[in-house]
mmCIF file of C-alpha atoms and ligand atoms in Angstrom:
data_model
loop_
_atom_site.group_PDB
_atom_site.id
_atom_site.type_symbol
_atom_site.label_atom_id
_atom_site.label_comp_id
_atom_site.label_asym_id
_atom_site.label_seq_id
_atom_site.Cartn_x
_atom_site.Cartn_y
_atom_site.Cartn_z
ATOM 1 C CA MET Z 1 109.747 118.581 145.591
ATOM 2 C CA PHE Z 2 107.885 116.699 143.172
ATOM 3 C CA LYS Z 3 104.538 116.836 142.340
ATOM 4 C CA CYS Z 4 102.624 113.714 141.691
ATOM 5 C CA LEU Z 5 99.067 111.901 141.717
ATOM 6 C CA LEU Z 6 98.831 109.761 145.103
ATOM 7 C CA ILE Z 7 95.920 107.918 145.569
ATOM 8 C CA ASP Z 8 94.817 106.860 149.645
ATOM 9 C CA ARG Z 9 91.658 105.628 151.100
ATOM 10 C CA ASN Z 10 90.379 106.178 154.649
ATOM 11 C CA GLU Z 11 86.619 105.448 156.389
ATOM 12 C CA GLU Z 12 85.890 109.585 156.581
ATOM 13 C CA SER Z 13 86.948 110.403 152.464
ATOM 14 C CA GLY Z 14 86.757 106.568 150.989
ATOM 15 C CA TYR Z 15 89.212 106.011 147.803
ATOM 16 C CA ARG Z 16 90.603 108.954 146.561
ATOM 17 C CA CYS Z 17 92.993 109.870 143.997
ATOM 18 C CA GLU Z 18 94.727 113.623 143.920
ATOM 19 C CA LEU Z 19 97.056 115.903 142.906
ATOM 20 C CA THR Z 20 99.929 116.581 145.121
ATOM 21 C CA GLU Z 21 103.712 118.090 146.066
ATOM 22 C CA LEU Z 22 105.683 115.644 148.022
ATOM 23 C CA ASP Z 23 109.142 115.492 149.464
ATOM 24 C CA GLU Z 24 112.121 113.496 147.508
ATOM 25 C CA ALA Z 25 112.818 112.009 150.847
ATOM 26 C CA ARG Z 26 109.023 109.816 150.592
ATOM 27 C CA LEU Z 27 110.314 108.184 147.404
ATOM 28 C CA PRO Z 28 110.310 104.856 148.346
ATOM 29 C CA ALA Z 29 113.735 102.798 149.626
ATOM 30 C CA SER Z 30 113.063 99.459 148.013
ATOM 31 C CA GLY Z 31 114.301 101.015 144.539
ATOM 32 C CA ASP Z 32 118.115 101.668 143.924
ATOM 33 C CA VAL Z 33 117.586 104.259 140.797
ATOM 34 C CA THR Z 34 116.291 108.037 141.000
ATOM 35 C CA VAL Z 35 114.399 108.635 137.336
ATOM 36 C CA LYS Z 36 113.257 112.179 136.518
ATOM 37 C CA VAL Z 37 110.400 111.017 134.501
ATOM 38 C CA ASP Z 38 109.146 112.533 131.365
ATOM 39 C CA TRP Z 39 106.291 111.464 130.441
ATOM 40 C CA SER Z 40 104.469 108.518 131.876
ATOM 41 C CA THR Z 41 100.379 107.869 130.282
ATOM 42 C CA ILE Z 42 96.966 106.626 130.969
ATOM 43 C CA ASN Z 43 96.110 103.131 130.321
ATOM 44 C CA TYR Z 44 92.813 101.376 130.934
ATOM 45 C CA LYS Z 45 94.781 99.350 134.545
ATOM 46 C CA ASP Z 46 95.470 103.566 135.470
ATOM 47 C CA GLY Z 47 92.181 104.083 135.121
ATOM 48 C CA LEU Z 48 90.771 100.982 137.163
ATOM 49 C CA ALA Z 49 93.660 102.176 139.786
ATOM 50 C CA ILE Z 50 92.888 106.500 139.879
ATOM 51 C CA THR Z 51 89.166 105.283 140.457
ATOM 52 C CA GLY Z 52 89.540 102.946 142.764
ATOM 53 C CA ARG Z 53 87.358 100.228 140.391
ATOM 54 C CA SER Z 54 88.955 97.394 140.542
ATOM 55 C CA PRO Z 55 91.357 97.021 143.728
ATOM 56 C CA VAL Z 56 94.675 97.059 141.434
ATOM 57 C CA VAL Z 57 95.960 98.803 144.362
ATOM 58 C CA ARG Z 58 97.738 96.617 147.084
ATOM 59 C CA SER Z 59 98.973 99.386 149.434
ATOM 60 C CA PHE Z 60 98.064 102.378 150.330
ATOM 61 C CA PRO Z 61 99.418 105.344 149.684
ATOM 62 C CA MET Z 62 99.732 105.354 146.288
ATOM 63 C CA VAL Z 63 101.247 106.990 143.419
ATOM 64 C CA PRO Z 64 99.723 105.763 140.320
ATOM 65 C CA GLY Z 65 101.254 105.020 136.788
ATOM 66 C CA ILE Z 66 102.147 101.411 135.686
ATOM 67 C CA ASP Z 67 104.608 103.095 132.912
ATOM 68 C CA PHE Z 68 106.872 106.278 132.629
ATOM 69 C CA ALA Z 69 109.871 107.452 130.609
ATOM 70 C CA GLY Z 70 112.702 109.158 131.294
ATOM 71 C CA THR Z 71 116.213 110.310 132.715
ATOM 72 C CA VAL Z 72 118.174 108.117 135.463
ATOM 73 C CA LEU Z 73 118.855 111.070 138.278
ATOM 74 C CA ALA Z 74 120.835 108.867 140.487
ATOM 75 C CA SER Z 75 121.564 104.665 140.547
ATOM 76 C CA ASP Z 76 122.907 102.076 142.741
ATOM 77 C CA HIS Z 77 122.199 99.925 140.065
ATOM 78 C CA PRO Z 78 124.957 98.157 137.966
ATOM 79 C CA ARG Z 79 123.441 99.060 134.518
ATOM 80 C CA TRP Z 80 122.246 102.174 134.664
ATOM 81 C CA LYS Z 81 123.957 105.732 135.247
ATOM 82 C CA ALA Z 82 123.088 109.188 135.432
ATOM 83 C CA GLY Z 83 121.657 110.550 132.000
ATOM 84 C CA ASP Z 84 120.578 107.475 130.834
ATOM 85 C CA ALA Z 85 117.140 107.173 129.038
ATOM 86 C CA VAL Z 86 115.005 104.418 130.462
ATOM 87 C CA ILE Z 87 111.299 103.062 129.865
ATOM 88 C CA LEU Z 88 109.319 101.466 133.022
ATOM 89 C CA ASP Z 89 106.383 99.057 132.401
ATOM 90 C CA GLY Z 90 104.502 96.987 134.812
ATOM 91 C CA PHE Z 91 106.350 94.877 137.642
ATOM 92 C CA GLY Z 92 103.409 95.840 139.713
ATOM 93 C CA VAL Z 93 104.750 100.108 139.619
ATOM 94 C CA GLY Z 94 101.595 102.016 140.035
ATOM 95 C CA GLU Z 95 100.214 98.976 142.011
ATOM 96 C CA THR Z 96 102.339 98.009 144.723
ATOM 97 C CA HIS Z 97 105.194 100.268 143.680
ATOM 98 C CA TRP Z 98 105.103 104.114 143.864
ATOM 99 C CA GLY Z 99 104.590 104.876 139.772
ATOM 100 C CA GLY Z 100 104.846 106.991 136.919
ATOM 101 C CA LEU Z 101 101.880 110.042 137.052
ATOM 102 C CA ALA Z 102 105.034 111.284 139.515
ATOM 103 C CA GLN Z 103 107.669 113.797 138.175
ATOM 104 C CA LYS Z 104 109.911 111.157 140.166
ATOM 105 C CA ALA Z 105 110.420 107.544 140.150
ATOM 106 C CA ARG Z 106 112.228 105.447 142.268
ATOM 107 C CA VAL Z 107 112.144 102.101 140.909
ATOM 108 C CA LYS Z 108 114.584 98.728 140.813
ATOM 109 C CA GLY Z 109 116.840 98.863 138.026
ATOM 110 C CA ASP Z 110 116.311 95.359 137.106
ATOM 111 C CA TRP Z 111 112.901 96.707 135.854
ATOM 112 C CA LEU Z 112 114.216 99.273 133.276
ATOM 113 C CA VAL Z 113 114.310 99.225 129.442
ATOM 114 C CA ALA Z 114 117.061 101.726 127.721
ATOM 115 C CA LEU Z 115 114.774 103.695 124.974
ATOM 116 C CA PRO Z 116 115.734 102.632 121.912
ATOM 117 C CA GLU Z 117 117.762 103.777 119.614
ATOM 118 C CA GLY Z 118 115.345 105.987 116.870
ATOM 119 C CA MET Z 119 112.998 106.720 119.829
ATOM 120 C CA ASP Z 120 112.220 109.265 121.939
ATOM 121 C CA THR Z 121 110.783 109.423 125.316
ATOM 122 C CA ARG Z 122 106.869 111.177 124.449
ATOM 123 C CA GLU Z 123 107.087 108.742 121.361
ATOM 124 C CA ALA Z 124 107.703 105.487 124.567
ATOM 125 C CA MET Z 125 104.642 106.798 126.364
ATOM 126 C CA ALA Z 126 102.366 107.807 123.630
ATOM 127 C CA ILE Z 127 103.514 104.133 123.251
ATOM 128 C CA GLY Z 128 103.381 102.923 126.620
ATOM 129 C CA THR Z 129 102.314 99.519 128.083
ATOM 130 C CA ALA Z 130 99.377 99.347 125.951
ATOM 131 C CA GLY Z 131 101.321 99.810 122.668
ATOM 132 C CA TYR Z 132 104.290 97.411 124.106
ATOM 133 C CA THR Z 133 101.392 94.851 124.966
ATOM 134 C CA ALA Z 134 99.941 95.448 120.929
ATOM 135 C CA MET Z 135 103.755 94.913 120.050
ATOM 136 C CA LEU Z 136 103.981 91.901 122.074
ATOM 137 C CA CYS Z 137 100.516 90.705 120.615
ATOM 138 C CA VAL Z 138 101.939 90.953 116.628
ATOM 139 C CA MET Z 139 105.557 89.502 117.795
ATOM 140 C CA ALA Z 140 103.288 86.148 119.285
ATOM 141 C CA LEU Z 141 101.251 86.143 115.906
ATOM 142 C CA GLU Z 142 103.946 86.332 113.515
ATOM 143 C CA LYS Z 143 106.029 83.817 115.111
ATOM 144 C CA HIS Z 144 103.349 81.389 115.214
ATOM 145 C CA TRP Z 145 102.494 82.108 111.311
ATOM 146 C CA THR Z 146 105.956 81.766 110.093
ATOM 147 C CA GLU Z 147 105.973 78.265 111.837
ATOM 148 C CA ALA Z 148 102.414 77.485 110.090
ATOM 149 C CA GLY Z 149 103.494 79.069 106.924
ATOM 150 C CA MET Z 150 101.297 81.591 106.730
ATOM 151 C CA ALA Z 151 102.388 84.902 104.947
ATOM 152 C CA PRO Z 152 100.678 88.240 105.330
ATOM 153 C CA GLY Z 153 98.199 88.691 103.187
ATOM 154 C CA THR Z 154 96.694 85.342 102.576
ATOM 155 C CA GLY Z 155 93.925 86.024 105.096
ATOM 156 C CA GLU Z 156 91.873 88.751 107.286
ATOM 157 C CA VAL Z 157 93.728 89.382 110.678
ATOM 158 C CA LEU Z 158 90.971 90.958 113.368
ATOM 159 C CA VAL Z 159 92.215 93.119 115.809
ATOM 160 C CA THR Z 160 89.016 93.726 118.989
ATOM 161 C CA GLY Z 161 89.166 97.187 121.037
ATOM 162 C CA ALA Z 162 89.910 98.831 118.213
ATOM 163 C CA GLY Z 163 89.449 102.618 118.738
ATOM 164 C CA GLY Z 164 91.281 101.773 122.154
ATOM 165 C CA GLY Z 165 95.481 102.118 122.664
ATOM 166 C CA VAL Z 166 96.585 97.876 122.244
ATOM 167 C CA GLY Z 167 94.066 98.356 118.998
ATOM 168 C CA SER Z 168 95.226 101.086 117.538
ATOM 169 C CA VAL Z 169 98.836 99.768 117.831
ATOM 170 C CA ALA Z 170 97.970 96.849 116.793
ATOM 171 C CA ILE Z 171 96.545 98.600 113.641
ATOM 172 C CA ALA Z 172 99.303 100.453 112.344
ATOM 173 C CA LEU Z 173 102.159 97.435 113.124
ATOM 174 C CA LEU Z 174 99.696 94.603 111.603
ATOM 175 C CA ALA Z 175 98.405 96.822 108.471
ATOM 176 C CA ALA Z 176 102.691 97.947 108.071
ATOM 177 C CA ALA Z 177 103.247 94.341 107.967
ATOM 178 C CA GLY Z 178 101.135 93.636 104.720
ATOM 179 C CA HIS Z 179 98.237 92.267 107.006
ATOM 180 C CA THR Z 180 94.402 92.749 105.776
ATOM 181 C CA VAL Z 181 93.274 94.440 109.438
ATOM 182 C CA VAL Z 182 89.908 94.247 110.072
ATOM 183 C CA ALA Z 183 88.867 96.546 113.324
ATOM 184 C CA SER Z 184 86.111 95.586 115.471
ATOM 185 C CA THR Z 185 84.479 98.985 117.481
ATOM 186 C CA GLY Z 186 81.690 100.129 119.142
ATOM 187 C CA ARG Z 187 82.330 103.534 117.975
ATOM 188 C CA PRO Z 188 81.330 103.464 114.205
ATOM 189 C CA GLU Z 189 82.208 107.126 113.824
ATOM 190 C CA GLU Z 190 85.769 106.491 114.541
ATOM 191 C CA SER Z 191 85.633 104.306 111.205
ATOM 192 C CA ASP Z 192 87.590 107.075 109.304
ATOM 193 C CA TYR Z 193 90.487 106.859 112.020
ATOM 194 C CA LEU Z 194 90.420 103.356 112.106
ATOM 195 C CA LYS Z 195 91.604 103.200 108.652
ATOM 196 C CA ALA Z 196 93.590 105.967 108.791
ATOM 197 C CA LEU Z 197 96.185 104.086 110.935
ATOM 198 C CA GLY Z 198 95.210 100.929 108.497
ATOM 199 C CA ALA Z 199 91.999 99.106 108.771
ATOM 200 C CA ALA Z 200 90.749 97.915 105.330
ATOM 201 C CA GLU Z 201 87.379 96.863 107.343
ATOM 202 C CA VAL Z 202 85.536 97.712 110.270
ATOM 203 C CA ILE Z 203 83.013 95.640 111.765
ATOM 204 C CA ASP Z 204 80.838 96.356 114.704
ATOM 205 C CA ARG Z 205 81.510 95.212 118.166
ATOM 206 C CA ALA Z 206 78.122 94.084 118.552
ATOM 207 C CA SER Z 207 78.715 91.291 116.180
ATOM 208 C CA LEU Z 208 81.158 89.121 118.192
ATOM 209 C CA SER Z 209 79.863 90.142 121.831
ATOM 210 C CA ALA Z 210 76.855 88.342 122.261
ATOM 211 C CA ALA Z 211 77.345 84.626 122.774
ATOM 212 C CA GLY Z 212 77.494 82.615 119.864
ATOM 213 C CA LYS Z 213 78.024 79.279 118.109
ATOM 214 C CA PRO Z 214 81.031 76.867 119.494
ATOM 215 C CA LEU Z 215 81.968 76.586 115.666
ATOM 216 C CA GLN Z 216 81.935 79.686 113.144
ATOM 217 C CA LYS Z 217 82.788 80.240 109.362
ATOM 218 C CA GLU Z 218 86.385 79.917 109.590
ATOM 219 C CA ARG Z 219 87.750 83.817 108.836
ATOM 220 C CA TRP Z 220 90.674 85.005 110.833
ATOM 221 C CA MET Z 221 93.926 83.991 110.536
ATOM 222 C CA GLY Z 222 94.814 85.515 113.426
ATOM 223 C CA VAL Z 223 93.336 87.820 116.187
ATOM 224 C CA VAL Z 224 94.476 90.281 118.727
ATOM 225 C CA ASP Z 225 92.105 90.475 121.588
ATOM 226 C CA ALA Z 226 92.039 93.072 124.344
ATOM 227 C CA VAL Z 227 88.256 92.544 125.028
ATOM 228 C CA GLY Z 228 88.101 88.874 126.226
ATOM 229 C CA SER Z 229 84.289 87.604 127.194
ATOM 230 C CA HIS Z 230 82.203 86.748 124.299
ATOM 231 C CA THR Z 231 84.348 88.767 122.077
ATOM 232 C CA LEU Z 232 87.397 86.429 122.744
ATOM 233 C CA ALA Z 233 85.208 82.830 122.654
ATOM 234 C CA ASN Z 234 83.359 84.121 119.328
ATOM 235 C CA ALA Z 235 87.661 85.138 117.592
ATOM 236 C CA CYS Z 236 88.385 81.438 118.521
ATOM 237 C CA ALA Z 237 85.268 80.009 116.942
ATOM 238 C CA SER Z 238 85.856 82.481 113.694
ATOM 239 C CA THR Z 239 89.576 81.523 113.095
ATOM 240 C CA ARG Z 240 90.475 79.836 110.434
ATOM 241 C CA TYR Z 241 92.066 76.477 110.835
ATOM 242 C CA GLY Z 242 95.915 76.336 112.233
ATOM 243 C CA GLY Z 243 95.217 80.358 112.884
ATOM 244 C CA ALA Z 244 96.557 81.461 116.328
ATOM 245 C CA VAL Z 245 94.433 84.170 118.489
ATOM 246 C CA THR Z 246 96.137 86.613 121.503
ATOM 247 C CA ALA Z 247 94.148 87.296 123.858
ATOM 248 C CA CYS Z 248 95.377 90.334 126.475
ATOM 249 C CA GLY Z 249 92.298 91.778 127.763
ATOM 250 C CA LEU Z 250 89.277 92.341 129.657
ATOM 251 C CA ALA Z 251 87.737 95.396 128.482
ATOM 252 C CA GLN Z 252 83.895 93.715 128.056
ATOM 253 C CA GLY Z 253 85.043 91.248 131.000
ATOM 254 C CA MET Z 254 87.339 88.571 132.258
ATOM 255 C CA ASP Z 255 85.270 85.420 131.439
ATOM 256 C CA LEU Z 256 86.192 83.380 128.421
ATOM 257 C CA PRO Z 257 82.416 81.578 128.062
ATOM 258 C CA ALA Z 258 83.916 79.529 125.101
ATOM 259 C CA SER Z 259 84.288 75.492 124.459
ATOM 260 C CA VAL Z 260 87.658 73.682 123.161
ATOM 261 C CA ALA Z 261 85.930 72.701 119.506
ATOM 262 C CA PRO Z 262 88.170 75.953 117.873
ATOM 263 C CA PHE Z 263 91.308 73.990 119.303
ATOM 264 C CA ILE Z 264 90.378 70.481 118.725
ATOM 265 C CA LEU Z 265 88.768 70.582 115.374
ATOM 266 C CA ARG Z 266 90.633 73.421 113.441
ATOM 267 C CA GLY Z 267 94.184 73.560 115.570
ATOM 268 C CA VAL Z 268 93.631 76.836 116.610
ATOM 269 C CA THR Z 269 96.362 78.707 119.367
ATOM 270 C CA LEU Z 270 95.249 80.716 122.618
ATOM 271 C CA TYR Z 271 98.397 82.578 123.323
ATOM 272 C CA GLY Z 272 98.084 84.531 126.196
ATOM 273 C CA ILE Z 273 100.095 87.896 126.254
ATOM 274 C CA ASP Z 274 101.674 89.409 129.616
ATOM 275 C CA SER Z 275 103.406 92.436 129.657
ATOM 276 C CA VAL Z 276 103.516 92.879 133.659
ATOM 277 C CA MET Z 277 105.877 90.103 134.132
ATOM 278 C CA ALA Z 278 107.629 89.114 131.052
ATOM 279 C CA PRO Z 279 111.311 88.640 130.927
ATOM 280 C CA LEU Z 280 113.363 91.353 130.064
ATOM 281 C CA ALA Z 281 114.884 89.922 126.464
ATOM 282 C CA ARG Z 282 111.231 89.773 124.684
ATOM 283 C CA ARG Z 283 110.770 93.214 126.301
ATOM 284 C CA GLU Z 284 113.581 94.897 124.613
ATOM 285 C CA ALA Z 285 112.948 92.715 121.453
ATOM 286 C CA ALA Z 286 108.933 94.387 121.637
ATOM 287 C CA TRP Z 287 110.727 97.921 122.134
ATOM 288 C CA ARG Z 288 113.369 97.618 119.956
ATOM 289 C CA GLN Z 289 111.097 96.660 116.653
ATOM 290 C CA LEU Z 290 108.271 99.333 117.787
ATOM 291 C CA ALA Z 291 111.782 101.824 117.524
ATOM 292 C CA GLN Z 292 111.566 100.309 113.600
ATOM 293 C CA ARG Z 293 108.695 99.690 112.775
ATOM 294 C CA LEU Z 294 105.644 101.702 114.200
ATOM 295 C CA ASP Z 295 104.664 104.618 111.878
ATOM 296 C CA ARG Z 296 105.725 107.691 113.545
ATOM 297 C CA SER Z 297 103.019 109.894 111.810
ATOM 298 C CA ARG Z 298 100.143 106.724 112.542
ATOM 299 C CA LEU Z 299 101.069 107.057 116.368
ATOM 300 C CA ALA Z 300 101.037 110.995 116.383
ATOM 301 C CA ALA Z 301 97.344 110.675 115.279
ATOM 302 C CA MET Z 302 96.314 108.215 117.912
ATOM 303 C CA THR Z 303 97.692 110.064 120.738
ATOM 304 C CA ARG Z 304 96.526 113.252 122.566
ATOM 305 C CA THR Z 305 98.476 114.719 125.400
ATOM 306 C CA ILE Z 306 97.423 115.867 128.888
ATOM 307 C CA GLY Z 307 98.974 117.287 131.808
ATOM 308 C CA LEU Z 308 98.999 115.336 135.992
ATOM 309 C CA ALA Z 309 95.840 117.080 136.924
ATOM 310 C CA ASP Z 310 93.955 115.942 133.863
ATOM 311 C CA ALA Z 311 94.827 112.203 134.524
ATOM 312 C CA ILE Z 312 92.400 111.850 137.629
ATOM 313 C CA ALA Z 313 89.310 112.834 134.952
ATOM 314 C CA ALA Z 314 90.715 111.018 131.988
ATOM 315 C CA ALA Z 315 90.752 107.399 134.242
ATOM 316 C CA GLY Z 316 86.959 107.533 134.555
ATOM 317 C CA ASP Z 317 87.043 108.328 130.932
ATOM 318 C CA ILE Z 318 88.991 105.464 129.469
ATOM 319 C CA LEU Z 319 87.111 103.109 131.398
ATOM 320 C CA ALA Z 320 83.937 104.591 129.611
ATOM 321 C CA GLY Z 321 85.077 104.004 126.374
ATOM 322 C CA ARG Z 322 85.440 107.602 125.327
ATOM 323 C CA VAL Z 323 89.673 107.803 125.191
ATOM 324 C CA ARG Z 324 90.665 107.170 121.034
ATOM 325 C CA GLY Z 325 93.983 105.521 120.760
ATOM 326 C CA ARG Z 326 96.592 106.915 123.396
ATOM 327 C CA LEU Z 327 96.529 109.671 126.188
ATOM 328 C CA VAL Z 328 100.605 110.927 126.961
ATOM 329 C CA VAL Z 329 100.647 112.516 130.293
ATOM 330 C CA ASP Z 330 102.704 115.300 130.244
ATOM 331 C CA VAL Z 331 104.339 114.901 134.360
ATOM 332 C CA ASN Z 332 105.548 118.528 134.623
ATOM 333 C CA ALA Z 333 102.709 120.120 132.783
HETATM 334 P P1 NDP L 401 91.640 100.902 125.999
HETATM 335 O O1 NDP L 401 90.398 101.912 126.740
HETATM 336 O O2 NDP L 401 92.120 102.265 125.397
HETATM 337 O O3 NDP L 401 90.779 100.065 125.011
HETATM 338 C C1 NDP L 401 89.968 99.271 125.007
HETATM 339 C C2 NDP L 401 88.771 99.161 124.308
HETATM 340 O O4 NDP L 401 88.040 98.013 123.987
HETATM 341 C C3 NDP L 401 88.602 100.545 124.032
HETATM 342 O O5 NDP L 401 88.527 101.935 123.958
HETATM 343 C C4 NDP L 401 86.794 100.206 123.310
HETATM 344 O O6 NDP L 401 86.556 100.290 121.737
HETATM 345 C C5 NDP L 401 86.423 98.733 123.634
HETATM 346 N N1 NDP L 401 85.294 98.433 124.789
HETATM 347 C C6 NDP L 401 85.499 98.792 125.379
HETATM 348 N N2 NDP L 401 84.749 97.963 126.765
HETATM 349 C C7 NDP L 401 83.683 97.236 125.785
HETATM 350 C C8 NDP L 401 82.664 96.501 126.305
HETATM 351 N N3 NDP L 401 82.316 96.553 127.361
HETATM 352 N N4 NDP L 401 82.562 95.572 125.236
HETATM 353 C C9 NDP L 401 83.830 95.458 124.004
HETATM 354 N N5 NDP L 401 84.559 95.990 123.916
HETATM 355 C C10 NDP L 401 84.457 97.267 124.662
HETATM 356 O O7 NDP L 401 92.098 100.088 126.801
HETATM 357 P P2 NDP L 401 94.256 100.397 126.399
HETATM 358 O O8 NDP L 401 94.281 99.825 124.767
HETATM 359 O O9 NDP L 401 94.852 100.596 126.814
HETATM 360 O O10 NDP L 401 93.694 98.131 127.084
HETATM 361 C C11 NDP L 401 92.973 97.277 126.182
HETATM 362 C C12 NDP L 401 92.391 95.941 127.083
HETATM 363 O O11 NDP L 401 93.900 95.540 126.988
HETATM 364 C C13 NDP L 401 92.237 96.301 128.456
HETATM 365 O O12 NDP L 401 91.507 95.303 129.725
HETATM 366 C C14 NDP L 401 93.878 96.299 129.632
HETATM 367 O O13 NDP L 401 93.458 95.545 130.958
HETATM 368 C C15 NDP L 401 94.523 95.317 128.866
HETATM 369 N N6 NDP L 401 95.907 94.743 129.083
HETATM 370 C C16 NDP L 401 96.596 93.795 129.015
HETATM 371 C C17 NDP L 401 97.944 94.328 129.009
HETATM 372 C C18 NDP L 401 98.609 93.267 129.385
HETATM 373 O O14 NDP L 401 99.679 93.333 129.850
HETATM 374 N N7 NDP L 401 98.075 91.554 129.520
HETATM 375 C C19 NDP L 401 99.021 94.967 129.351
HETATM 376 C C20 NDP L 401 98.211 96.387 128.772
HETATM 377 C C21 NDP L 401 96.583 96.660 128.860
HETATM 378 P P3 NDP L 401 85.937 100.119 120.758
HETATM 379 O O15 NDP L 401 85.332 101.449 121.075
HETATM 380 O O16 NDP L 401 86.522 100.402 119.421
HETATM 381 O O17 NDP L 401 84.663 99.429 120.663
#
């Protein structure tokens, strides 16, 4: 038997998520690796799945949790054997295939990444899909800057949704690389937290969230945007000539009310960042870099641990923008 969260919906009780205990025989037959999960997390998408606010879950019943880290118990996959420490992010886990908010999971071995050297499973999930996505954004920006000849410290880098998971990890990574990071937040009370992560300046997200001009004063050499909508449009409109913007999130909205002006008049590049189906080589590179580059005391400062049962309430909190940094879930507590 193993404990897990389980989402189901029916006409009498509607859409609901509860803590339950299931027989291991119920784990998905389509997986070829069984994992003892040590830690999972609450990402924004888990919030959508657990509350049912967006149609993230596409088959029922569903164990939510888009990521986990743990140890292989049994494997029919050539890359994995019992005892291997592994990480899983995305691939529809927690959406179409049972996920990580559980003490056990059975998934496809092709979806797993080896825990990188120098990182434990708790740190991996303190980072989670949010932090791994921040790393993908930073990698895209760094490749762009190298090709464009733009060096760290020669301009400001904007991080939106700064107080959240993607934003917090992005600030820590960029600041450690020598960048001048400007953090945009709706929570001015978190200024000291954001500065402790490495932000040089904290700005009010209201300055970016309303409709703005198609071209604005050139400011950013790069942007990590977790917010979308007008914020992303304004970020593009205020990016310097030849700079780059990475779009990974939609906390403000899925729309992009922008013009082509920054792209055709300033040569700005907009990179779309997807963590869910990212190829294995890019995932491995991101996790390796996280192991080497992310300061562990800053990671600890942005992380809070909760138990499996607490994850249901935490889902509402993350959608309401009440979670600071990262929530790691001890599935065995
Ligand atoms: P969090 O909830 O931790 O962070 C989002 C932050 O956005 C909040 O903390 C808040 O920061 C800000 N925010 C919330 N609501 C609004 C709003 N209405 N307007 C402007 N800002 C707002 O989520 P994550 O960091 O886990 O994820 C961030 C986004 O990235 C989500 O949209 C998520 O779906 C997406 N994502 C995408 C991935 C991909 O593969 N592309 C992978 C992982 C995440 P503050 O209070 O500081 O303003």
